[in-house]
XYZ file of C-alpha atoms in Angstrom:
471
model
C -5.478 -18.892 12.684
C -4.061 -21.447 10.589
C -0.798 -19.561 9.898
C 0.308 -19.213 13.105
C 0.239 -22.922 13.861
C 4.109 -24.658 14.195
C 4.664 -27.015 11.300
C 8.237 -28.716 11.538
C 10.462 -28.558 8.852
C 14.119 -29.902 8.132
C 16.491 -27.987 6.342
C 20.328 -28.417 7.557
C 22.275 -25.264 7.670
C 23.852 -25.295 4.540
C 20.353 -25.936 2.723
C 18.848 -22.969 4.990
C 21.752 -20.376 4.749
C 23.083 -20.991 1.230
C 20.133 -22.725 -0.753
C 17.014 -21.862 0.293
C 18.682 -17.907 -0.235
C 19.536 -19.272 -3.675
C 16.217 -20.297 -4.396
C 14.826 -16.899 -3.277
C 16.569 -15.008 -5.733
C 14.692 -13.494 -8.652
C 14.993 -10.919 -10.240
C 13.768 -7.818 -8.760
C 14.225 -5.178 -11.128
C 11.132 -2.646 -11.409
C 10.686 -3.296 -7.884
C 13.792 -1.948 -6.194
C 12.461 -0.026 -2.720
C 10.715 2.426 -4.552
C 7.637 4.588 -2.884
C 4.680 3.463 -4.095
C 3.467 7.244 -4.021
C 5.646 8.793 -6.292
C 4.266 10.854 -9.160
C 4.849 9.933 -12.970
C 8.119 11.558 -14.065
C 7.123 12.422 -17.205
C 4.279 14.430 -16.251
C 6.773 16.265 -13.845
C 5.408 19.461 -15.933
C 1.763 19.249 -15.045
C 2.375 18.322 -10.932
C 2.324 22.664 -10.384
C -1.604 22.329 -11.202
C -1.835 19.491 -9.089
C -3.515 19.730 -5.695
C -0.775 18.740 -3.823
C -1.520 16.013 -0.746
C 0.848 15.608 2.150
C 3.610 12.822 2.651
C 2.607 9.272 4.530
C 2.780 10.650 7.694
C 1.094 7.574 9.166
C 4.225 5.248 8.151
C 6.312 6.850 10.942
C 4.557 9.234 12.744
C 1.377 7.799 13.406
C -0.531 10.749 15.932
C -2.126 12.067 12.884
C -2.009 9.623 10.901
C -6.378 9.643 10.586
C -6.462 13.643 9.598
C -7.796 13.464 6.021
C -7.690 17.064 6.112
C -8.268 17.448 2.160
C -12.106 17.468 1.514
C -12.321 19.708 -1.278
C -14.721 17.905 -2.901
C -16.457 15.944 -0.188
C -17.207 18.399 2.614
C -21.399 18.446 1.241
C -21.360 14.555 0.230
C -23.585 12.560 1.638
C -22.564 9.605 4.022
C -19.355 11.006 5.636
C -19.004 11.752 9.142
C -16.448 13.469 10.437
C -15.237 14.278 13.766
C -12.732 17.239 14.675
C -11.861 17.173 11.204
C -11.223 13.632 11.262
C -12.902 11.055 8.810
C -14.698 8.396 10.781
C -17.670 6.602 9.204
C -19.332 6.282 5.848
C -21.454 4.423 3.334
C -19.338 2.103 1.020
C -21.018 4.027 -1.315
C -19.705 7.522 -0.198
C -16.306 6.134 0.394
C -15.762 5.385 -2.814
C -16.863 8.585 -4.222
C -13.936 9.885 -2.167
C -11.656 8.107 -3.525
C -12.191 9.493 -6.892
C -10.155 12.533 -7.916
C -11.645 15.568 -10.041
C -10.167 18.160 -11.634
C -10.384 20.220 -8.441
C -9.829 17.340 -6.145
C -7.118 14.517 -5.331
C -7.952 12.291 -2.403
C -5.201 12.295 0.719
C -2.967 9.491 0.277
C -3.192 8.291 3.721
C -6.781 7.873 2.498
C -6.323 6.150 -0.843
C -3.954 3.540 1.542
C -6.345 2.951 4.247
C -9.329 2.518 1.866
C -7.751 0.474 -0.455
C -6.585 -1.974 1.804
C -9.901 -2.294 4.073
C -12.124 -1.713 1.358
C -12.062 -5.542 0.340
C -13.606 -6.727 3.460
C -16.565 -5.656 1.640
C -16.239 -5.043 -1.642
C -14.562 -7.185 -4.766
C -10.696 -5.566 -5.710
C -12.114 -5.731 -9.095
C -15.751 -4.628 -7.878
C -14.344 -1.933 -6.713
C -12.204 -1.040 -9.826
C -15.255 -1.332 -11.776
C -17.044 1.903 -9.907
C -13.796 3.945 -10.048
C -13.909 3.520 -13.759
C -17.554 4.035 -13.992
C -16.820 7.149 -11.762
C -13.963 8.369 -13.681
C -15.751 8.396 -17.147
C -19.303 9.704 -16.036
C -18.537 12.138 -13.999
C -15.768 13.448 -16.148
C -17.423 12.820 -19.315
C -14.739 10.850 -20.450
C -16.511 8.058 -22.652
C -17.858 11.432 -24.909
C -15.496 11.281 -27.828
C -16.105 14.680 -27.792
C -14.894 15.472 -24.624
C -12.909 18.412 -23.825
C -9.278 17.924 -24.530
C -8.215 20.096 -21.892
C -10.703 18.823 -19.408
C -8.633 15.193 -19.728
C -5.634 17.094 -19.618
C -6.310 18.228 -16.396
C -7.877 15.193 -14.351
C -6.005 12.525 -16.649
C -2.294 12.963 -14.313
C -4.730 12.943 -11.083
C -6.659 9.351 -12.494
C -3.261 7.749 -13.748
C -1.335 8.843 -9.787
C -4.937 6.959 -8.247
C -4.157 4.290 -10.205
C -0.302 4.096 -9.893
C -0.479 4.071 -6.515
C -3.265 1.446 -6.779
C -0.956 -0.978 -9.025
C 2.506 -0.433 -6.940
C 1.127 -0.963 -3.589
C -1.327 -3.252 -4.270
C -0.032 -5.581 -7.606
C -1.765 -8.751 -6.273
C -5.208 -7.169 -6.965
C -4.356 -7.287 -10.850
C -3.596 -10.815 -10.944
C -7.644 -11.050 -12.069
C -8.295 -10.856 -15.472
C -11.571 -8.705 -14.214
C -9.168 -5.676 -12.960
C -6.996 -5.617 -15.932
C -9.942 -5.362 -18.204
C -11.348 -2.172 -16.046
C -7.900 -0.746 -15.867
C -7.327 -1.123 -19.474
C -10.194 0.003 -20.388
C -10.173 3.788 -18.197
C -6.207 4.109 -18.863
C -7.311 3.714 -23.035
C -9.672 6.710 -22.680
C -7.400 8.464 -20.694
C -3.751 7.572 -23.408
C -6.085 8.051 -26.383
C -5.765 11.910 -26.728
C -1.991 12.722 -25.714
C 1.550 11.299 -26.255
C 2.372 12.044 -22.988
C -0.626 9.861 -21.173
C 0.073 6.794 -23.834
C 3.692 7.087 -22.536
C 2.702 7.501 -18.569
C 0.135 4.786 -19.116
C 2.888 2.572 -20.946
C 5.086 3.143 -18.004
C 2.232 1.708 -15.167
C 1.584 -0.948 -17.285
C 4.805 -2.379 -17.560
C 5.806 -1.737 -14.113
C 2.785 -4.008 -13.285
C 3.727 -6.518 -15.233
C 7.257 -6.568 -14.221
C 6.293 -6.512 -10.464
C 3.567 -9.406 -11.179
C 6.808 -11.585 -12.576
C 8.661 -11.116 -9.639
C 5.861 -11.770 -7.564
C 5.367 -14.966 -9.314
C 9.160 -16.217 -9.690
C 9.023 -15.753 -5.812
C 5.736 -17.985 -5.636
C 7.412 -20.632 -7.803
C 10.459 -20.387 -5.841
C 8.999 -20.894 -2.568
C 6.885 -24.188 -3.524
C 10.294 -25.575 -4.762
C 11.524 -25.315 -1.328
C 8.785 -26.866 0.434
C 8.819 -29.757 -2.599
C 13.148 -30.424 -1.250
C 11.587 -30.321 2.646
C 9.308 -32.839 1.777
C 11.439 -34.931 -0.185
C 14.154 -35.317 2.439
C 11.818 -36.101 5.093
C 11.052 -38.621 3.064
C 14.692 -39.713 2.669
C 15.162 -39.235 6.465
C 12.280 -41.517 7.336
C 13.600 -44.357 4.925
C 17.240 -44.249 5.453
C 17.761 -42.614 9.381
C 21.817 -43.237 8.202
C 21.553 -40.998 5.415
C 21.109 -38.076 7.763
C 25.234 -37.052 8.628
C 25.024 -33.403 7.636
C 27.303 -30.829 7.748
C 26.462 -29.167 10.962
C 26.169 -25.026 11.162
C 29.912 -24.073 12.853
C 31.563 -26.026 9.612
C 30.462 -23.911 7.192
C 30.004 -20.356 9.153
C 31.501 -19.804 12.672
C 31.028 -16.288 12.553
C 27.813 -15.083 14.409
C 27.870 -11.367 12.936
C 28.026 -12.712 9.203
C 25.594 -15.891 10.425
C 23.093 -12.767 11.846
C 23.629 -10.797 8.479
C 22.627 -13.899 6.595
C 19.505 -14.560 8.467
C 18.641 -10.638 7.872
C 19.278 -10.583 4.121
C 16.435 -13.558 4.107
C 14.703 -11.795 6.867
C 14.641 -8.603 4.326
C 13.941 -10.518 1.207
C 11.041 -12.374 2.747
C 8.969 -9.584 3.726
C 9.608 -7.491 0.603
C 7.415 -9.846 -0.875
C 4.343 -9.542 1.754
C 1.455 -7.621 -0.074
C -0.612 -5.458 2.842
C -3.862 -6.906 1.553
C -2.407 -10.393 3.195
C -2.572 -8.467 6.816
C -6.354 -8.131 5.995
C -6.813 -10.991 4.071
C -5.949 -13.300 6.614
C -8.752 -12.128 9.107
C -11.417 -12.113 6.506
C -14.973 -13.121 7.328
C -18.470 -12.690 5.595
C -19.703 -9.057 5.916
C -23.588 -9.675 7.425
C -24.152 -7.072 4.727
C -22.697 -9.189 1.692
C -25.023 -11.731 0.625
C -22.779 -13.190 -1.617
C -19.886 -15.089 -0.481
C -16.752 -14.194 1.086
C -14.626 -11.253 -1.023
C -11.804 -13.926 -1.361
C -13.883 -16.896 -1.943
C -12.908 -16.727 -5.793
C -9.669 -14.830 -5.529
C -6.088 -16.605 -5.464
C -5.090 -15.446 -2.034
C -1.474 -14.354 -1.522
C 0.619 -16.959 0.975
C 3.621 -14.993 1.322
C 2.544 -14.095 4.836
C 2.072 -17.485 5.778
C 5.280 -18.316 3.930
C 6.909 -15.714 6.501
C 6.007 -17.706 9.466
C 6.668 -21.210 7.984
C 10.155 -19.127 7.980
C 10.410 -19.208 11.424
C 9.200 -22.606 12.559
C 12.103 -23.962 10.032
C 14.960 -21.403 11.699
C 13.728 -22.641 15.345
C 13.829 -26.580 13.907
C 16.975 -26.064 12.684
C 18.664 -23.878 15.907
C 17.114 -26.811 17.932
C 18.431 -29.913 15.245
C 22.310 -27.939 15.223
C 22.123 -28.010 19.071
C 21.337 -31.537 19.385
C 23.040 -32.938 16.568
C 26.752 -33.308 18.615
C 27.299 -36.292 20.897
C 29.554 -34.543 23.285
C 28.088 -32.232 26.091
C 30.801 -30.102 25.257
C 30.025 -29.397 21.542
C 26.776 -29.093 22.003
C 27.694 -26.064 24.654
C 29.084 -24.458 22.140
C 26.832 -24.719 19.738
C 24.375 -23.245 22.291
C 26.735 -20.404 23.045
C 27.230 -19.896 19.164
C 23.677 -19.198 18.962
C 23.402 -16.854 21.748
C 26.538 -14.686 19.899
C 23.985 -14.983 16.876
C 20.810 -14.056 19.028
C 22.417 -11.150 20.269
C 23.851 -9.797 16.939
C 20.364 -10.013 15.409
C 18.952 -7.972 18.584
C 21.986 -5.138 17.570
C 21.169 -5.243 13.906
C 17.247 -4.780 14.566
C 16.163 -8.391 13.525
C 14.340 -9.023 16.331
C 12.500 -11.375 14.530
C 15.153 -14.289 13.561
C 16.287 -13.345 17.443
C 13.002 -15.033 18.895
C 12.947 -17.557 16.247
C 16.274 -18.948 17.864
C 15.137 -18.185 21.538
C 12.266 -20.328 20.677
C 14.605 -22.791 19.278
C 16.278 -23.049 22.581
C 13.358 -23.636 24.569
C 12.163 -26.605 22.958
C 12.095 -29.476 25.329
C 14.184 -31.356 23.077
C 16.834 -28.398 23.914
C 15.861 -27.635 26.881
C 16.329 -31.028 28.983
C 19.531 -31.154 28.321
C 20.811 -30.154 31.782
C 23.965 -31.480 31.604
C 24.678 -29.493 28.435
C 23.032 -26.212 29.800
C 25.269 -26.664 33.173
C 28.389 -25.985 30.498
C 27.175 -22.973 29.061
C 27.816 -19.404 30.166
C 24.231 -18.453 30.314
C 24.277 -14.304 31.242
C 24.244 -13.410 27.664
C 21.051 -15.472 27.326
C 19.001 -14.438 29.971
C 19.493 -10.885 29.017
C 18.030 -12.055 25.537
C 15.217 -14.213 27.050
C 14.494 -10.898 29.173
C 14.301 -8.901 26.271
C 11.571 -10.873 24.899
C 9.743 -11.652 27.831
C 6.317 -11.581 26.969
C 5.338 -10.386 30.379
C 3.122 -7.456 30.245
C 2.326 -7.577 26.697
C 5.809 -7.852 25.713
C 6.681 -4.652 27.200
C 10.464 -5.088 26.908
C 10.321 -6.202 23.321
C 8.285 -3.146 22.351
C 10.608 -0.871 24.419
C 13.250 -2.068 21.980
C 11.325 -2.335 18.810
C 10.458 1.523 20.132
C 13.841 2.108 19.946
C 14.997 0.405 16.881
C 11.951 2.379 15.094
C 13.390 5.878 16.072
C 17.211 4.869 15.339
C 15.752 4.064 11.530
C 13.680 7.426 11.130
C 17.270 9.209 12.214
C 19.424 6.829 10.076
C 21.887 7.563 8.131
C 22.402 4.567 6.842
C 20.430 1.392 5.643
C 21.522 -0.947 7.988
C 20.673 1.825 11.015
C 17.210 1.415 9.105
C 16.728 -2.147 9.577
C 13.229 -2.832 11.722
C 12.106 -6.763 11.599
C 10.022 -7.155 13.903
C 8.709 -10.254 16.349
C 5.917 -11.270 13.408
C 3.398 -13.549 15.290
C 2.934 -10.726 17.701
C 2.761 -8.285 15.070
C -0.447 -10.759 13.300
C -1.423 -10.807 16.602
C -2.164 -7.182 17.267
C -3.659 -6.554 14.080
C -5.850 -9.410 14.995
C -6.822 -8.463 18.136
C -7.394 -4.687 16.548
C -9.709 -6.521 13.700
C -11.743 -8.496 16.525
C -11.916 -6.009 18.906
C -13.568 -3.511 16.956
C -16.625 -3.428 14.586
C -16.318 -3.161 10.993
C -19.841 -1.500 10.374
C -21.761 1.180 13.075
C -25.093 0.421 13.753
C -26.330 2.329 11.017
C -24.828 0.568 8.577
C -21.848 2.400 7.769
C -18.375 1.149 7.632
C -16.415 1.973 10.941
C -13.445 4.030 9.016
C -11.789 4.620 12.747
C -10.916 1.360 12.975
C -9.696 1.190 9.697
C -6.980 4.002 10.082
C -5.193 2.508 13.216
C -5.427 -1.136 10.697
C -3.599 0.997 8.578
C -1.427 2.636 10.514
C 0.162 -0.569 12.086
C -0.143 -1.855 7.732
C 1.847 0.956 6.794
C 4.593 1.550 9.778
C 5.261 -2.324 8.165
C 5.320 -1.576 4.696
C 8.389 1.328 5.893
C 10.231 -1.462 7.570
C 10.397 -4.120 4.446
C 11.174 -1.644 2.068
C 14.576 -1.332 3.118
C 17.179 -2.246 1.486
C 19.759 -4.817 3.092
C 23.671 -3.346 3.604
C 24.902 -7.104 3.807
């Protein structure tokens, strides 16, 4: 997994904690934290008629997260299998006729997530946008000019939430030119008979486009940072005296407001992870697909991989402040400085930053120095380095991240709500969930158990970045 390998970078503290945040700030209007499951406000009037689905339950509580209890319309297709109730296999085919509302039907939402997001290790984003569209306007009659009026008014707010959802929690899919020509194409049928629809229509589209910006501002952003990594490695390599920095206790010797710092970039980071990456990183061939992979001609997002490059560069730099003092003494305190800042991010819920500076520490470079280490007051440490022991499957660390995940569902405040968690293990697990288990049943259909827990761990995620830093 190439993301997951340790690349180093140099940054010094002031570049990490006061530029690199500077670079990473765009403008985030339209995107703000909102659900991407809310209905369109202004057909607030018309939501009565509307078959109405229950809440994510799988973000936070996950036991039933896999009950698509709403089969209205799908209890006679054919090529779904249920079992106690419980979707778990179909034909691509069949799954994607559940996915399309009627005017007596409106798929679950835990459904439209789940499918959405796994459907692409078989099937095109803009494939798949295609059939919905070619769904929506035969089966609806909705490319008859003379279709009933009041037919479209009653599936038209059911099509425009599918596809609302579709463009908030999953904007990356309508960077190609392929999607925006389906989607433009069903949401013209759909604003061409009603004021109300052009306006709800106008509304999606612009919130695409705004999030799309963002998304893109971040991108931009991002490669500027690596481009001032690489050119000061550069520098360092040509002239070694060049490299007197400003070391990390001269600018902030605070550990609380250091730990705040690293969470507002922790925060601001993973807003910007799209849950297709989660899938997109694990993607291989399906043996069904004779064509070539579904990403092989699709820009793939890198903010996930951006994420981790994150935390090689906080580790570098935890490891380049602690050895950058010539007296034992100083260095000790810089160690002990981090350890304040190690356990403040453990308080906060960050556990992630937390084991990027425990890993930090336990670099040889940092690590060998005995003399140094025989200064420091270590207690505070070792209850840290026991915390994410990865003994047992990291059983301590998921004790806590247990923990942390029940003091945000009870919060009353954002930063009670603040859940970053260890990220490498989190890729891991979804890995090991993705290898360990079959995408397709013998018979050819696509293994939809697997696909819930996928995204169940997806969505418990998407909770945790959507909150909003206090600091």
């Amino acid at each position: 997994m190439v993301f997951l390998c340790v690349q180093p970078f140099f940054f010094t503290a002031s570049e990490l904690l006061m530029g690199a945040h500077h670079e990473l700030v765009v403008n985030t209007a339209g995107q703000g934290g909102k659900s991407p499951l809310r209905h369109f406000d202004s057909l607030y009037f018309l939501q009565d008629n509307m078959p109405q689905t229950p809440p994510f339950t799988g973000q936070l509580n996950t036991g039933s997260y896999n009950k698509n209890l709403y089969q209205t319309k799908e209890e006679g297709y054919p090529g779904l299998f249920y079992h106690d109730n419980n979707l778990v296999s179909g034909s691509l085919e069949a799954l994607i006729h559940h996915l399309v509302p009627t005017v007596d039907y409106y798929p679950d939402r835990t459904y439209i997530f789940t499918f959405l997001l796994s459907s692409r290790l078989f099937i095109h984003p803009y494939e798949l946008m295609s059939k919905v569209c070619h769904l929506c306007m035969e089966q609806q009659r909705l490319s008859d000019p003379q279709a009933d009026k009041m037919r479209i008014r009653k599936i038209a707010p059911k099509i425009l939430q599918l596809l609302t959802e579709w463009t908030e929690t999953f904007p990356y899919d309508f960077r190609d030119e392929r999607m925006m020509r389906s989607l433009k194409e069903l949401t013209h049928r759909l604003a061409s008979g009603d004021e109300v629809y052009r306006k709800a229509v106008g509304q999606m589209s612009q919130g695409l486009i705004r999030r799309l910006t963002v998304l893109s501002q971040y991108e931009e952003a991002l490669v500027k940072i690596n481009a001032t990594a690489a050119e000061r490695l550069t520098a360092l390599k040509a002239k070694p005296q060049a490299a007197i920095q400003r070391d990390m206790l001269s600018i902030c010797n605070d550990p609380f407001t250091v730990a705040q710092q690293l969470t507002h970039i922790e925060l601001e980071r993973l807003s910007y992870i799209g849950p297709e990456e989660f899938v997109q990183a694990f993607v291989q061939k399906d043996p069904l697909d004779n064509d070539k992979s579904c990403f092989s001609d699709h820009k793939k997002a890198s903010n996930l991989e951006a994420y981790v490059e994150w935390f090689n560069r906080l580790s570098y730099l935890v490891a380049t402040e602690i050895c950058m003092p010539v007296k034992k003494k100083h260095r000790a305190r810089v160690i002990e400085f981090f350890i304040d800042v190690a356990r403040e991010c453990f308080n906060i819920g960050n556990f992630n930053s937390l084991m990027a500076i425990i890993s930090g520490m336990n670099m040889s470079p940092v690590s060998r120095l005995k003399k140094t280490w025989s200064k420091v007051k270590t207690a505070k440490f070792d209850i840290l380095e026991h915390q994410m022991d990865p003994s047992s499957n990291f059983y301590n660390y998921r004790t806590a991240l247990r923990g942390a995940t029940q003091r945000s569902i009870t919060a009353n405040s954002s930063r009670e709500k603040i859940v970053i968690p260890f990220f490498s293990l989190l890729i891991k697990d979804i890995y090991f969930l993705n290898e360990g288990c079959a995408n397709r049943l013998q018979n050819g259909h696509i293994n939809f158990e697997k696909f819930w827990e996928l995204a169940k761990q997806v969505s418990e995620f998407m909770t945790w970045k959507k909150v909003e830093c206090p600091f």
